[in-house]
C-alpha positions as CSV (number, residue, x, y, z in Angstrom):
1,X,4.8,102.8,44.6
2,X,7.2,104.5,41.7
3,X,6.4,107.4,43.3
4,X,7.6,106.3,46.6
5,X,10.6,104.4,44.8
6,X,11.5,107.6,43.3
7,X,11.5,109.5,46.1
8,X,13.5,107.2,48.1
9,X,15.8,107.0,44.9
10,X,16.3,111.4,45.0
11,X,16.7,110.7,48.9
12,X,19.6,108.4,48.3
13,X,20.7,110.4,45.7
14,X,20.8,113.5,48.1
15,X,22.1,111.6,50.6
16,X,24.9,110.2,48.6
17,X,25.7,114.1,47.2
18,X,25.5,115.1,51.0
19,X,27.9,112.3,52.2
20,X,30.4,113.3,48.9
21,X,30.6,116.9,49.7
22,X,31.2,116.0,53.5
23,X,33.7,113.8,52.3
24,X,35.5,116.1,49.6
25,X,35.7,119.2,52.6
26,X,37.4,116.7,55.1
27,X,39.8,115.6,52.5
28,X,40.3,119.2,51.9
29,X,41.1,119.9,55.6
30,X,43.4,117.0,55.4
31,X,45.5,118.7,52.8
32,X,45.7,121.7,54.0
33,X,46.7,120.3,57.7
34,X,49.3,118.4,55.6
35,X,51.0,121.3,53.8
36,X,50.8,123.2,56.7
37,X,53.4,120.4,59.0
38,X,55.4,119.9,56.0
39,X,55.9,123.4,55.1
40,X,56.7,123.6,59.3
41,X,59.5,120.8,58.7
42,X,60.3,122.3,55.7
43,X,61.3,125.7,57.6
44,X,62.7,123.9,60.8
45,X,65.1,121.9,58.3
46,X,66.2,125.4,56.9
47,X,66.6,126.5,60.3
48,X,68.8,123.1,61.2
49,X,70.9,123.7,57.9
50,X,71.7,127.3,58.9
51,X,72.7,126.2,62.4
52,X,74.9,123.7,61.2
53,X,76.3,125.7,58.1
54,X,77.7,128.9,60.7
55,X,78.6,125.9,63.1
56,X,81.1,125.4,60.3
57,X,81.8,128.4,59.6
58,X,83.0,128.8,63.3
59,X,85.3,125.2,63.7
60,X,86.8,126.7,60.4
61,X,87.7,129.9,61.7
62,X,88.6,127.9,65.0
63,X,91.1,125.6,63.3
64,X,92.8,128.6,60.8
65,X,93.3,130.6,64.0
66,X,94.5,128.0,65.7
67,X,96.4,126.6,62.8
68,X,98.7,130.9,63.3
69,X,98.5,130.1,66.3
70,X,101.1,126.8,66.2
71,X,102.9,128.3,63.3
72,X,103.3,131.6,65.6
73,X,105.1,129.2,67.8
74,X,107.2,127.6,65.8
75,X,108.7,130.6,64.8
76,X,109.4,131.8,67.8
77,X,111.0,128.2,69.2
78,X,112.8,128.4,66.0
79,X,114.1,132.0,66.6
80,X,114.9,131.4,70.3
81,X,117.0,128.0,69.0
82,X,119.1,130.5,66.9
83,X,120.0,133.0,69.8
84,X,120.4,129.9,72.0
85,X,123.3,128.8,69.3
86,X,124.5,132.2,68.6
87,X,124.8,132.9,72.8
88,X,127.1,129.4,72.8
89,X,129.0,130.6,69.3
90,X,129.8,133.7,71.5
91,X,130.1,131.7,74.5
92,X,133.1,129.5,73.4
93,X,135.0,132.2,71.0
94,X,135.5,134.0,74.5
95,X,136.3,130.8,76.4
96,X,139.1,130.5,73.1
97,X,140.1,134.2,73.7
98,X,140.6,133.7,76.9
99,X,142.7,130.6,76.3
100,X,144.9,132.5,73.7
101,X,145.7,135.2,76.3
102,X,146.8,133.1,78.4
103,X,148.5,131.3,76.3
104,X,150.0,134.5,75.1
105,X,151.2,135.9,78.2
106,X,152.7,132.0,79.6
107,X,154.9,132.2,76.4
108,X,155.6,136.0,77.4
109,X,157.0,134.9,80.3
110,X,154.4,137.1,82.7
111,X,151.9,136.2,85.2
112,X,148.6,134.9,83.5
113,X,146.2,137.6,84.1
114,X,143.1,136.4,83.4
115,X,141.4,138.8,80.7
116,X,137.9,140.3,82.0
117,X,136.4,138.7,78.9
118,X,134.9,135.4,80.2
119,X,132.9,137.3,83.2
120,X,131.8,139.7,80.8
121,X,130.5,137.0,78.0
122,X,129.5,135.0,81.4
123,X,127.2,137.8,82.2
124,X,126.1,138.5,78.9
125,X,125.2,134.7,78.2
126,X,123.4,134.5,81.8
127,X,121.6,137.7,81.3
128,X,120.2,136.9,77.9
129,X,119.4,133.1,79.2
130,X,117.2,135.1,81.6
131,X,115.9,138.5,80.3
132,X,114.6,135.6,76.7
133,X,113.3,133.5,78.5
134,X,115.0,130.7,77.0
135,X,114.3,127.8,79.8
136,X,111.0,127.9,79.5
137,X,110.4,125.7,76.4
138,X,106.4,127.5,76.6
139,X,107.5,131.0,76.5
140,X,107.0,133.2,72.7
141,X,108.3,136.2,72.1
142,X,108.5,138.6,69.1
143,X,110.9,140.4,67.1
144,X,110.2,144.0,69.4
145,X,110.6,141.7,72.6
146,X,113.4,140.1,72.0
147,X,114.9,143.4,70.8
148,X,114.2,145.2,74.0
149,X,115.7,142.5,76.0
150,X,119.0,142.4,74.0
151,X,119.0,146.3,74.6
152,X,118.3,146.0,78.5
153,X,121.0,143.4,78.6
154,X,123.3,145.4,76.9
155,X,122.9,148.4,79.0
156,X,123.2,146.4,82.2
157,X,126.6,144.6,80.9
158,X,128.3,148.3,80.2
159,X,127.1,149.3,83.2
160,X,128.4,146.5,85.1
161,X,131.3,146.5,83.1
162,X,132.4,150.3,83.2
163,X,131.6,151.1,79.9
164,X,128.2,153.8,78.9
């Protein structure tokens, strides 16, 4: 009867050792499937952080280009303002010429012959208006634009004008 107790006892026993090595190789697998999903997360998270780190890296360069962009403009609305000002400087110093002249020749006694001047500056004034774009509030130019229309206009004025 030991005997048989014995037995039964290194049975157990062996049973027991069975059931813990069974037990210690599925807790094994379960680490291993463990570190495997977390170092997955762990490399989809670094994928997700690069995404969003060049996603800011483009609304940046988004914002700085469009941040030239607007100052590019204002530049150009501010430069347009000043030929706008100048043109009506130049405007009403002929209109006063003009005026003077007259003046002049009514105290002279003569005829008032209107000078040429106010057709010319009324050309020059409509030409530039046209050739700079300046009604349309959307329009930008630059500095070698602007240039070239002041030059066409120019040449068209002498021509008109009778002057090379």
């Amino acid at each position: 009867a030991a005997a048989e107790a014995a037995a039964a006892a290194a049975a157990a026993a062996a049973s027991a050792a069975a059931d813990k090595d069974a037990k210690i190789a599925e807790l094994e697998a379960a680490v291993e499937e463990a570190t495997t999903a977390v170092q997955a997360r762990a490399d989809e998270a670094e994928e997700e952080k690069n995404a969003m780190l060049a996603e800011a890296a483009a609304v940046a360069a988004a914002e700085a280009a469009k941040s030239a962009k607007v100052e590019a403009e204002e530049a150009a609305a501010a430069e347009i303002e000043a030929l706008k000002a100048e043109l009506a400087q130049a405007k009403e110093a002929a209109e006063q010429a003009e005026a003077d002249a007259v003046a002049a020749i009514q105290a002279g006694g003569g005829k008032p012959e209107a000078p040429p001047i106010k057709a010319i500056m009324e050309d020059i004034y409509t030409m530039l208006y046209q050739g700079l774009n300046l009604g349309d509030k959307e329009a930008s130019q630059t500095g070698t634009q602007i240039n070239k229309s002041l030059r066409g206009v120019l040449k068209q004025i002498a021509q008109k004008h009778g002057s090379a």
